[in-house]
Amino acid sequence: SSEQKKEDAETVVNAKGQYALPGLTDLHVHLGSSGSNFTEFQYLPVKAHFNSNLYLGVTNIVDLFSFKQTLDEAALLKQQQLTPNLFYAGTLFTNPGGHGTQFGGQAYEIAKDEDIDALWQQHLATSPSVTKAVIETFGGMGGSLSDSQLAELGKRSKAANLPYFVHVSTLDDGKRALKAGATALAHGINTENVDQEFIDLMLANNVTYIPTLAVYYNHHEEKHHNLISEQSE
């Protein structure tokens, strides 16, 4: 191998025995909310989120569902102070009355396949960094997004060069998301053992797994019944 030419650093910093790391990335945040369990859920200022992330060395954050008001506040802060690099989904896609609709505001609710086109145009108009879809009926209201609807969102995301994040909680829904073109699973499989088919699908499609263990730790069921942490696997 040829010798590389050594170059002088533009700046030399005396770290005084400390060390430098690349900035960390949090792939699942919601600016403006605490991420705690439902009994302690609270809204927080975007500035508090930004500052605490930077303090902890998190320089990239991916917001997977925030309202326009929150994103506008984030954009204003970026003009005023140092902030993490913010990537966002904006509004999420879900079934009518599904998970994501309980927080108020306007989720992209797909009642039938024909709804997707107009909702997709709304999505692109917000200049999103990623697409977020949900497979979770929330309270059992109706059925979740269908396989064809999930696949259509996946196809459109790929064409627009947008990563496709899908919220799942069961093994079956995890596989549905993978087959629909998900590039990342948000939360993941919470109380079941994964099987070889799931692992093969993850590997074949190079899918990222975002376990959000801190959220589960604060979730009512985990806090009181240790549904996840008691699993030796």
Short mmCIF file of N, CA, C and O in Angstrom, two decimals, residues 40-170:
data_model
loop_
_atom_site.label_atom_id
_atom_site.label_comp_id
_atom_site.label_asym_id
_atom_site.label_seq_id
_atom_site.Cartn_x
_atom_site.Cartn_y
_atom_site.Cartn_z
N GLU A 40 -47.77 9.34 32.95
CA GLU A 40 -46.88 10.45 33.27
C GLU A 40 -46.51 11.26 32.03
O GLU A 40 -45.59 12.06 32.05
N PHE A 41 -47.25 11.03 30.93
CA PHE A 41 -46.97 11.71 29.67
C PHE A 41 -47.07 13.21 29.87
O PHE A 41 -48.01 13.71 30.47
N GLN A 42 -46.10 13.95 29.36
CA GLN A 42 -46.17 15.40 29.47
C GLN A 42 -45.53 16.05 28.25
O GLN A 42 -44.67 15.46 27.60
N TYR A 43 -45.97 17.25 27.95
CA TYR A 43 -45.39 18.00 26.85
C TYR A 43 -44.22 18.83 27.37
O TYR A 43 -44.28 19.40 28.44
N LEU A 44 -43.15 18.86 26.60
CA LEU A 44 -41.94 19.57 26.99
C LEU A 44 -41.55 20.57 25.91
O LEU A 44 -41.83 20.36 24.73
N PRO A 45 -40.87 21.66 26.29
CA PRO A 45 -40.42 22.62 25.29
C PRO A 45 -39.38 21.99 24.35
O PRO A 45 -38.55 21.20 24.79
N VAL A 46 -39.46 22.33 23.08
CA VAL A 46 -38.49 21.81 22.11
C VAL A 46 -37.07 22.20 22.53
O VAL A 46 -36.13 21.42 22.39
N LYS A 47 -36.93 23.41 23.06
CA LYS A 47 -35.60 23.88 23.49
C LYS A 47 -34.99 22.96 24.54
O LYS A 47 -33.79 22.68 24.52
N ALA A 48 -35.82 22.45 25.44
CA ALA A 48 -35.33 21.53 26.48
C ALA A 48 -34.84 20.23 25.84
O ALA A 48 -33.81 19.68 26.24
N HIS A 49 -35.57 19.74 24.85
CA HIS A 49 -35.15 18.53 24.13
C HIS A 49 -33.81 18.75 23.44
O HIS A 49 -32.89 17.94 23.56
N PHE A 50 -33.72 19.83 22.69
CA PHE A 50 -32.49 20.13 21.95
C PHE A 50 -31.29 20.22 22.89
O PHE A 50 -30.23 19.62 22.65
N ASN A 51 -31.45 20.98 23.95
CA ASN A 51 -30.32 21.21 24.85
C ASN A 51 -29.89 19.94 25.58
O ASN A 51 -28.69 19.68 25.74
N SER A 52 -30.86 19.13 26.00
CA SER A 52 -30.50 17.91 26.72
C SER A 52 -29.83 16.91 25.78
O SER A 52 -28.90 16.20 26.18
N ASN A 53 -30.28 16.86 24.52
CA ASN A 53 -29.63 15.98 23.55
C ASN A 53 -28.18 16.39 23.33
O ASN A 53 -27.28 15.54 23.34
N LEU A 54 -27.94 17.66 23.12
CA LEU A 54 -26.57 18.14 22.90
C LEU A 54 -25.70 17.88 24.13
O LEU A 54 -24.54 17.47 24.01
N TYR A 55 -26.25 18.10 25.30
CA TYR A 55 -25.51 17.88 26.55
C TYR A 55 -25.06 16.42 26.66
O TYR A 55 -23.98 16.12 27.15
N LEU A 56 -25.90 15.49 26.15
CA LEU A 56 -25.59 14.06 26.23
C LEU A 56 -24.82 13.56 25.01
O LEU A 56 -24.58 12.36 24.88
N GLY A 57 -24.46 14.47 24.10
CA GLY A 57 -23.67 14.06 22.94
C GLY A 57 -24.47 13.52 21.78
O GLY A 57 -23.93 12.91 20.87
N VAL A 58 -25.79 13.75 21.81
CA VAL A 58 -26.65 13.32 20.70
C VAL A 58 -26.77 14.49 19.72
O VAL A 58 -27.41 15.50 20.03
N THR A 59 -26.14 14.34 18.57
CA THR A 59 -26.10 15.46 17.62
C THR A 59 -27.03 15.27 16.42
O THR A 59 -27.17 16.16 15.60
N ASN A 60 -27.65 14.10 16.31
CA ASN A 60 -28.62 13.83 15.25
C ASN A 60 -29.87 13.21 15.87
O ASN A 60 -29.75 12.22 16.60
N ILE A 61 -31.03 13.76 15.59
CA ILE A 61 -32.26 13.17 16.11
C ILE A 61 -33.28 13.03 14.97
O ILE A 61 -33.34 13.86 14.07
N VAL A 62 -34.05 11.94 15.02
CA VAL A 62 -35.07 11.68 14.02
C VAL A 62 -36.43 11.72 14.71
O VAL A 62 -36.74 10.87 15.55
N ASP A 63 -37.22 12.73 14.37
CA ASP A 63 -38.54 12.89 14.96
C ASP A 63 -39.54 12.10 14.12
O ASP A 63 -39.68 12.33 12.92
N LEU A 64 -40.25 11.17 14.76
CA LEU A 64 -41.13 10.27 14.03
C LEU A 64 -42.61 10.62 14.11
O LEU A 64 -43.45 9.82 13.71
N PHE A 65 -42.93 11.77 14.64
CA PHE A 65 -44.31 12.28 14.57
C PHE A 65 -44.39 13.55 15.40
O PHE A 65 -44.36 13.51 16.62
N SER A 66 -44.47 14.66 14.72
CA SER A 66 -44.66 15.93 15.41
C SER A 66 -45.57 16.81 14.59
O SER A 66 -45.65 16.70 13.36
N PHE A 67 -46.24 17.70 15.29
CA PHE A 67 -47.15 18.63 14.62
C PHE A 67 -46.36 19.80 14.03
O PHE A 67 -45.23 20.08 14.43
N LYS A 68 -46.94 20.49 13.09
CA LYS A 68 -46.27 21.60 12.40
C LYS A 68 -45.79 22.65 13.38
O LYS A 68 -44.68 23.20 13.23
N GLN A 69 -46.58 22.93 14.40
CA GLN A 69 -46.19 23.96 15.38
C GLN A 69 -44.86 23.61 16.04
O GLN A 69 -44.00 24.47 16.25
N THR A 70 -44.68 22.33 16.34
CA THR A 70 -43.44 21.89 16.99
C THR A 70 -42.26 22.00 16.04
O THR A 70 -41.18 22.47 16.42
N LEU A 71 -42.45 21.60 14.79
CA LEU A 71 -41.38 21.68 13.80
C LEU A 71 -41.03 23.13 13.49
O LEU A 71 -39.86 23.46 13.25
N ASP A 72 -42.03 24.00 13.48
CA ASP A 72 -41.77 25.43 13.26
C ASP A 72 -40.93 26.00 14.40
O ASP A 72 -40.02 26.81 14.19
N GLU A 73 -41.25 25.56 15.62
CA GLU A 73 -40.49 26.01 16.79
C GLU A 73 -39.04 25.54 16.70
O GLU A 73 -38.10 26.27 17.01
N ALA A 74 -38.85 24.30 16.22
CA ALA A 74 -37.50 23.76 16.05
C ALA A 74 -36.72 24.56 15.02
O ALA A 74 -35.53 24.85 15.20
N ALA A 75 -37.37 24.92 13.92
CA ALA A 75 -36.71 25.70 12.87
C ALA A 75 -36.29 27.06 13.37
O ALA A 75 -35.21 27.57 13.04
N LEU A 76 -37.13 27.67 14.19
CA LEU A 76 -36.81 28.99 14.76
C LEU A 76 -35.62 28.89 15.71
O LEU A 76 -34.71 29.74 15.69
N LEU A 77 -35.59 27.84 16.52
CA LEU A 77 -34.48 27.66 17.45
C LEU A 77 -33.15 27.48 16.71
O LEU A 77 -32.11 27.94 17.16
N LYS A 78 -33.22 26.81 15.56
CA LYS A 78 -32.00 26.57 14.78
C LYS A 78 -31.37 27.89 14.33
O LYS A 78 -30.15 27.97 14.17
N GLN A 79 -32.19 28.91 14.14
CA GLN A 79 -31.68 30.22 13.75
C GLN A 79 -31.06 30.97 14.94
O GLN A 79 -30.25 31.87 14.76
N GLN A 80 -31.44 30.56 16.15
CA GLN A 80 -31.05 31.30 17.34
C GLN A 80 -29.90 30.67 18.12
O GLN A 80 -29.19 31.36 18.85
N GLN A 81 -29.73 29.36 18.01
CA GLN A 81 -28.75 28.68 18.86
C GLN A 81 -28.26 27.40 18.18
O GLN A 81 -28.76 27.01 17.13
N LEU A 82 -27.26 26.79 18.80
CA LEU A 82 -26.77 25.50 18.33
C LEU A 82 -27.83 24.44 18.64
O LEU A 82 -28.35 24.37 19.75
N THR A 83 -28.16 23.62 17.65
CA THR A 83 -29.17 22.57 17.83
C THR A 83 -28.66 21.26 17.22
O THR A 83 -27.76 21.28 16.38
N PRO A 84 -29.23 20.13 17.61
CA PRO A 84 -28.91 18.88 16.91
C PRO A 84 -29.41 18.95 15.47
O PRO A 84 -30.30 19.73 15.15
N ASN A 85 -28.85 18.13 14.61
CA ASN A 85 -29.38 18.00 13.26
C ASN A 85 -30.72 17.28 13.36
O ASN A 85 -30.79 16.18 13.91
N LEU A 86 -31.77 17.88 12.85
CA LEU A 86 -33.11 17.32 12.99
C LEU A 86 -33.59 16.73 11.66
O LEU A 86 -33.62 17.40 10.63
N PHE A 87 -33.95 15.46 11.71
CA PHE A 87 -34.60 14.78 10.59
C PHE A 87 -36.01 14.43 11.07
O PHE A 87 -36.19 14.08 12.23
N TYR A 88 -37.00 14.52 10.20
CA TYR A 88 -38.36 14.31 10.70
C TYR A 88 -39.28 13.65 9.68
O TYR A 88 -39.09 13.76 8.47
N ALA A 89 -40.27 12.95 10.23
CA ALA A 89 -41.32 12.36 9.41
C ALA A 89 -42.49 13.32 9.24
O ALA A 89 -43.25 13.21 8.29
N GLY A 90 -42.63 14.25 10.19
CA GLY A 90 -43.82 15.10 10.19
C GLY A 90 -45.00 14.27 10.68
O GLY A 90 -44.93 13.62 11.72
N THR A 91 -46.06 14.23 9.90
CA THR A 91 -47.26 13.48 10.28
C THR A 91 -47.09 12.01 9.90
O THR A 91 -46.41 11.68 8.94
N LEU A 92 -47.71 11.12 10.68
CA LEU A 92 -47.60 9.69 10.38
C LEU A 92 -48.84 9.16 9.68
O LEU A 92 -49.91 9.76 9.72
N PHE A 93 -48.67 8.01 9.01
CA PHE A 93 -49.78 7.32 8.35
C PHE A 93 -50.31 6.24 9.28
O PHE A 93 -49.55 5.45 9.84
N THR A 94 -51.64 6.19 9.43
CA THR A 94 -52.25 5.20 10.31
C THR A 94 -53.65 4.88 9.80
O THR A 94 -54.12 5.47 8.83
N ASN A 95 -54.30 3.91 10.46
CA ASN A 95 -55.69 3.60 10.12
C ASN A 95 -56.62 4.57 10.85
O ASN A 95 -56.22 5.19 11.84
N PRO A 96 -57.86 4.71 10.39
CA PRO A 96 -58.79 5.62 11.08
C PRO A 96 -58.94 5.25 12.55
O PRO A 96 -59.24 4.11 12.89
N GLY A 97 -58.68 6.20 13.43
CA GLY A 97 -58.75 5.95 14.87
C GLY A 97 -57.59 5.15 15.40
O GLY A 97 -57.58 4.75 16.57
N GLY A 98 -56.58 4.91 14.58
CA GLY A 98 -55.44 4.09 14.98
C GLY A 98 -54.43 4.84 15.84
O GLY A 98 -54.60 6.03 16.15
N HIS A 99 -53.38 4.14 16.22
CA HIS A 99 -52.33 4.73 17.05
C HIS A 99 -51.77 5.96 16.36
O HIS A 99 -51.46 5.94 15.17
N GLY A 100 -51.63 7.04 17.12
CA GLY A 100 -51.18 8.30 16.56
C GLY A 100 -52.29 9.33 16.51
O GLY A 100 -52.03 10.53 16.46
N THR A 101 -53.54 8.84 16.55
CA THR A 101 -54.66 9.78 16.51
C THR A 101 -55.06 10.25 17.92
O THR A 101 -55.79 11.22 18.06
N GLN A 102 -54.55 9.56 18.96
CA GLN A 102 -54.98 9.88 20.32
C GLN A 102 -54.34 11.15 20.87
O GLN A 102 -54.72 11.64 21.93
N PHE A 103 -53.35 11.68 20.14
CA PHE A 103 -52.65 12.87 20.66
C PHE A 103 -53.23 14.17 20.13
O PHE A 103 -52.69 15.24 20.36
N GLY A 104 -54.35 14.07 19.40
CA GLY A 104 -54.90 15.28 18.79
C GLY A 104 -54.15 15.59 17.50
O GLY A 104 -53.28 14.85 17.07
N GLY A 105 -54.48 16.73 16.90
CA GLY A 105 -53.81 17.06 15.65
C GLY A 105 -54.35 16.20 14.52
O GLY A 105 -55.38 15.54 14.65
N GLN A 106 -53.63 16.17 13.42
CA GLN A 106 -54.14 15.50 12.23
C GLN A 106 -53.15 14.47 11.71
O GLN A 106 -52.17 14.80 11.08
N ALA A 107 -53.42 13.20 12.00
CA ALA A 107 -52.62 12.12 11.42
C ALA A 107 -53.15 11.83 10.02
O ALA A 107 -54.28 12.19 9.68
N TYR A 108 -52.34 11.18 9.19
CA TYR A 108 -52.79 10.78 7.86
C TYR A 108 -53.54 9.45 8.00
O TYR A 108 -52.95 8.38 8.02
N GLU A 109 -54.86 9.53 8.09
CA GLU A 109 -55.68 8.34 8.30
C GLU A 109 -56.13 7.77 6.95
O GLU A 109 -56.83 8.43 6.19
N ILE A 110 -55.70 6.53 6.67
CA ILE A 110 -56.03 5.88 5.40
C ILE A 110 -57.23 4.95 5.61
O ILE A 110 -57.10 3.88 6.21
N ALA A 111 -58.39 5.35 5.12
CA ALA A 111 -59.59 4.52 5.24
C ALA A 111 -59.68 3.52 4.09
O ALA A 111 -60.13 2.40 4.26
N LYS A 112 -59.23 3.95 2.91
CA LYS A 112 -59.26 3.08 1.72
C LYS A 112 -58.04 3.41 0.86
O LYS A 112 -57.45 4.48 1.00
N ASP A 113 -57.69 2.48 -0.02
CA ASP A 113 -56.48 2.65 -0.84
C ASP A 113 -56.48 3.97 -1.60
O ASP A 113 -55.42 4.58 -1.78
N GLU A 114 -57.64 4.41 -2.03
CA GLU A 114 -57.72 5.63 -2.84
C GLU A 114 -57.33 6.88 -2.06
O GLU A 114 -57.09 7.93 -2.66
N ASP A 115 -57.29 6.78 -0.73
CA ASP A 115 -56.92 7.95 0.10
C ASP A 115 -55.44 8.27 0.01
O ASP A 115 -55.01 9.38 0.32
N ILE A 116 -54.65 7.28 -0.38
CA ILE A 116 -53.19 7.42 -0.23
C ILE A 116 -52.62 8.54 -1.08
O ILE A 116 -51.77 9.31 -0.61
N ASP A 117 -53.09 8.69 -2.31
CA ASP A 117 -52.47 9.66 -3.22
C ASP A 117 -52.52 11.08 -2.66
O ASP A 117 -51.49 11.77 -2.62
N ALA A 118 -53.68 11.53 -2.22
CA ALA A 118 -53.82 12.90 -1.71
C ALA A 118 -53.01 13.07 -0.42
O ALA A 118 -52.35 14.10 -0.22
N LEU A 119 -53.05 12.05 0.45
CA LEU A 119 -52.29 12.13 1.70
C LEU A 119 -50.79 12.15 1.43
O LEU A 119 -50.02 12.84 2.10
N TRP A 120 -50.37 11.39 0.41
CA TRP A 120 -48.94 11.36 0.06
C TRP A 120 -48.47 12.73 -0.42
O TRP A 120 -47.37 13.17 -0.09
N GLN A 121 -49.30 13.41 -1.19
CA GLN A 121 -48.94 14.76 -1.65
C GLN A 121 -48.79 15.71 -0.47
O GLN A 121 -47.89 16.56 -0.45
N GLN A 122 -49.68 15.57 0.53
CA GLN A 122 -49.55 16.38 1.75
C GLN A 122 -48.23 16.07 2.45
O GLN A 122 -47.54 16.97 2.94
N HIS A 123 -47.88 14.79 2.50
CA HIS A 123 -46.65 14.34 3.14
C HIS A 123 -45.43 14.98 2.46
O HIS A 123 -44.58 15.60 3.11
N LEU A 124 -45.35 14.88 1.14
CA LEU A 124 -44.21 15.43 0.41
C LEU A 124 -44.12 16.94 0.54
O LEU A 124 -43.02 17.51 0.54
N ALA A 125 -45.27 17.60 0.68
CA ALA A 125 -45.28 19.06 0.77
C ALA A 125 -44.59 19.58 2.03
O ALA A 125 -44.21 20.75 2.10
N THR A 126 -44.43 18.70 3.03
CA THR A 126 -43.78 19.13 4.27
C THR A 126 -42.26 18.91 4.24
O THR A 126 -41.58 19.11 5.24
N SER A 127 -41.74 18.46 3.09
CA SER A 127 -40.29 18.18 2.93
C SER A 127 -39.77 17.23 4.01
O SER A 127 -38.82 17.56 4.71
N PRO A 128 -40.37 16.06 4.14
CA PRO A 128 -39.97 15.14 5.22
C PRO A 128 -38.62 14.48 4.93
O PRO A 128 -38.19 14.40 3.78
N SER A 129 -37.98 14.02 6.00
CA SER A 129 -36.72 13.28 5.87
C SER A 129 -36.99 11.78 5.78
O SER A 129 -36.18 11.04 5.23
N VAL A 130 -38.10 11.34 6.38
CA VAL A 130 -38.47 9.92 6.39
C VAL A 130 -40.00 9.82 6.29
O VAL A 130 -40.71 10.81 6.46
N THR A 131 -40.48 8.60 6.03
CA THR A 131 -41.92 8.30 6.11
C THR A 131 -42.15 7.43 7.34
O THR A 131 -41.37 6.53 7.63
N LYS A 132 -43.23 7.70 8.07
CA LYS A 132 -43.56 6.90 9.25
C LYS A 132 -44.98 6.34 9.08
O LYS A 132 -45.93 7.08 8.86
N ALA A 133 -45.10 5.01 9.17
CA ALA A 133 -46.41 4.35 9.14
C ALA A 133 -46.56 3.54 10.42
O ALA A 133 -45.57 3.18 11.06
N VAL A 134 -47.80 3.26 10.78
CA VAL A 134 -48.10 2.58 12.03
C VAL A 134 -48.92 1.32 11.77
O VAL A 134 -49.90 1.37 11.02
N ILE A 135 -48.49 0.20 12.36
CA ILE A 135 -49.36 -0.99 12.39
C ILE A 135 -49.76 -1.19 13.85
O ILE A 135 -49.09 -1.89 14.61
N GLU A 136 -50.79 -0.52 14.25
CA GLU A 136 -51.26 -0.58 15.65
C GLU A 136 -52.63 0.05 15.68
O GLU A 136 -52.78 1.24 15.41
N THR A 137 -53.64 -0.73 16.00
CA THR A 137 -54.99 -0.18 15.93
C THR A 137 -55.29 0.78 17.08
O THR A 137 -56.15 1.64 16.95
N PHE A 138 -54.60 0.65 18.20
CA PHE A 138 -54.81 1.49 19.39
C PHE A 138 -56.25 1.38 19.89
O PHE A 138 -57.16 2.00 19.36
N GLY A 139 -56.41 0.56 20.90
CA GLY A 139 -57.73 0.39 21.48
C GLY A 139 -58.63 -0.51 20.64
O GLY A 139 -59.82 -0.59 20.88
N GLY A 140 -58.05 -1.19 19.64
CA GLY A 140 -58.83 -2.13 18.84
C GLY A 140 -59.84 -1.49 17.93
O GLY A 140 -60.82 -2.11 17.53
N MET A 141 -59.63 -0.23 17.57
CA MET A 141 -60.60 0.46 16.71
C MET A 141 -60.34 0.09 15.25
O MET A 141 -59.39 0.58 14.64
N GLY A 142 -61.15 -0.78 14.70
CA GLY A 142 -61.01 -1.15 13.30
C GLY A 142 -59.75 -1.95 13.03
O GLY A 142 -59.04 -2.36 13.94
N GLY A 143 -59.48 -2.17 11.75
CA GLY A 143 -58.29 -2.91 11.37
C GLY A 143 -57.12 -1.97 11.13
O GLY A 143 -57.31 -0.78 10.89
N SER A 144 -55.91 -2.51 11.20
CA SER A 144 -54.73 -1.69 10.93
C SER A 144 -54.59 -1.49 9.42
O SER A 144 -55.40 -1.98 8.64
N LEU A 145 -53.57 -0.76 9.02
CA LEU A 145 -53.30 -0.59 7.59
C LEU A 145 -53.13 -1.96 6.94
O LEU A 145 -52.54 -2.87 7.52
N SER A 146 -53.65 -2.11 5.73
CA SER A 146 -53.58 -3.40 5.04
C SER A 146 -52.20 -3.61 4.43
O SER A 146 -51.40 -2.67 4.31
N ASP A 147 -51.92 -4.84 4.02
CA ASP A 147 -50.64 -5.14 3.38
C ASP A 147 -50.43 -4.29 2.13
O ASP A 147 -49.33 -3.79 1.88
N SER A 148 -51.48 -4.13 1.34
CA SER A 148 -51.36 -3.36 0.10
C SER A 148 -51.10 -1.88 0.40
O SER A 148 -50.32 -1.22 -0.31
N GLN A 149 -51.74 -1.36 1.44
CA GLN A 149 -51.52 0.04 1.82
C GLN A 149 -50.10 0.25 2.33
O GLN A 149 -49.42 1.22 1.97
N LEU A 150 -49.62 -0.68 3.14
CA LEU A 150 -48.25 -0.60 3.65
C LEU A 150 -47.24 -0.68 2.51
O LEU A 150 -46.25 0.07 2.47
N ALA A 151 -47.50 -1.58 1.56
CA ALA A 151 -46.60 -1.75 0.43
C ALA A 151 -46.60 -0.52 -0.48
O ALA A 151 -45.55 -0.12 -1.01
N GLU A 152 -47.75 0.10 -0.64
CA GLU A 152 -47.84 1.31 -1.48
C GLU A 152 -47.04 2.45 -0.85
O GLU A 152 -46.32 3.17 -1.55
N LEU A 153 -47.13 2.60 0.46
CA LEU A 153 -46.33 3.63 1.15
C LEU A 153 -44.84 3.32 1.03
O LEU A 153 -44.01 4.22 0.87
N GLY A 154 -44.51 2.02 1.08
CA GLY A 154 -43.12 1.62 0.93
C GLY A 154 -42.60 1.93 -0.46
O GLY A 154 -41.47 2.42 -0.62
N LYS A 155 -43.41 1.66 -1.46
CA LYS A 155 -43.01 1.90 -2.86
C LYS A 155 -42.81 3.40 -3.11
O LYS A 155 -41.83 3.81 -3.73
N ARG A 156 -43.74 4.20 -2.60
CA ARG A 156 -43.64 5.65 -2.79
C ARG A 156 -42.44 6.23 -2.03
O ARG A 156 -41.77 7.15 -2.51
N SER A 157 -42.17 5.69 -0.85
CA SER A 157 -41.02 6.17 -0.06
C SER A 157 -39.72 5.87 -0.80
O SER A 157 -38.82 6.72 -0.88
N LYS A 158 -39.63 4.67 -1.36
CA LYS A 158 -38.41 4.28 -2.08
C LYS A 158 -38.21 5.18 -3.30
O LYS A 158 -37.10 5.64 -3.58
N ALA A 159 -39.30 5.46 -4.02
CA ALA A 159 -39.21 6.32 -5.20
C ALA A 159 -38.79 7.74 -4.83
O ALA A 159 -38.09 8.42 -5.59
N ALA A 160 -39.19 8.19 -3.64
CA ALA A 160 -38.85 9.54 -3.18
C ALA A 160 -37.54 9.57 -2.40
O ALA A 160 -37.16 10.61 -1.87
N ASN A 161 -36.87 8.40 -2.31
CA ASN A 161 -35.61 8.27 -1.57
C ASN A 161 -35.77 8.63 -0.09
O ASN A 161 -34.92 9.28 0.51
N LEU A 162 -36.90 8.21 0.48
CA LEU A 162 -37.18 8.46 1.90
C LEU A 162 -37.10 7.13 2.66
O LEU A 162 -37.76 6.16 2.28
N PRO A 163 -36.33 7.05 3.74
CA PRO A 163 -36.38 5.85 4.59
C PRO A 163 -37.82 5.62 5.05
O PRO A 163 -38.57 6.58 5.26
N TYR A 164 -38.18 4.36 5.23
CA TYR A 164 -39.56 3.99 5.57
C TYR A 164 -39.58 3.33 6.93
O TYR A 164 -39.21 2.16 7.07
N PHE A 165 -39.97 4.08 7.95
CA PHE A 165 -40.02 3.60 9.34
C PHE A 165 -41.44 3.11 9.64
O PHE A 165 -42.40 3.83 9.38
N VAL A 166 -41.56 1.90 10.18
CA VAL A 166 -42.88 1.35 10.50
C VAL A 166 -42.94 0.96 11.98
O VAL A 166 -42.09 0.21 12.47
N HIS A 167 -43.92 1.50 12.67
CA HIS A 167 -44.17 1.19 14.08
C HIS A 167 -44.85 -0.17 14.17
O HIS A 167 -45.91 -0.39 13.57
N VAL A 168 -44.24 -1.10 14.90
CA VAL A 168 -44.81 -2.44 15.10
C VAL A 168 -44.64 -2.85 16.56
O VAL A 168 -43.83 -2.28 17.29
N SER A 169 -45.39 -3.87 16.97
CA SER A 169 -45.21 -4.39 18.33
C SER A 169 -45.32 -5.90 18.40
O SER A 169 -44.97 -6.50 19.41
N THR A 170 -45.81 -6.54 17.33
CA THR A 170 -45.94 -8.01 17.34
C THR A 170 -45.07 -8.61 16.24
O THR A 170 -44.70 -7.93 15.27
#
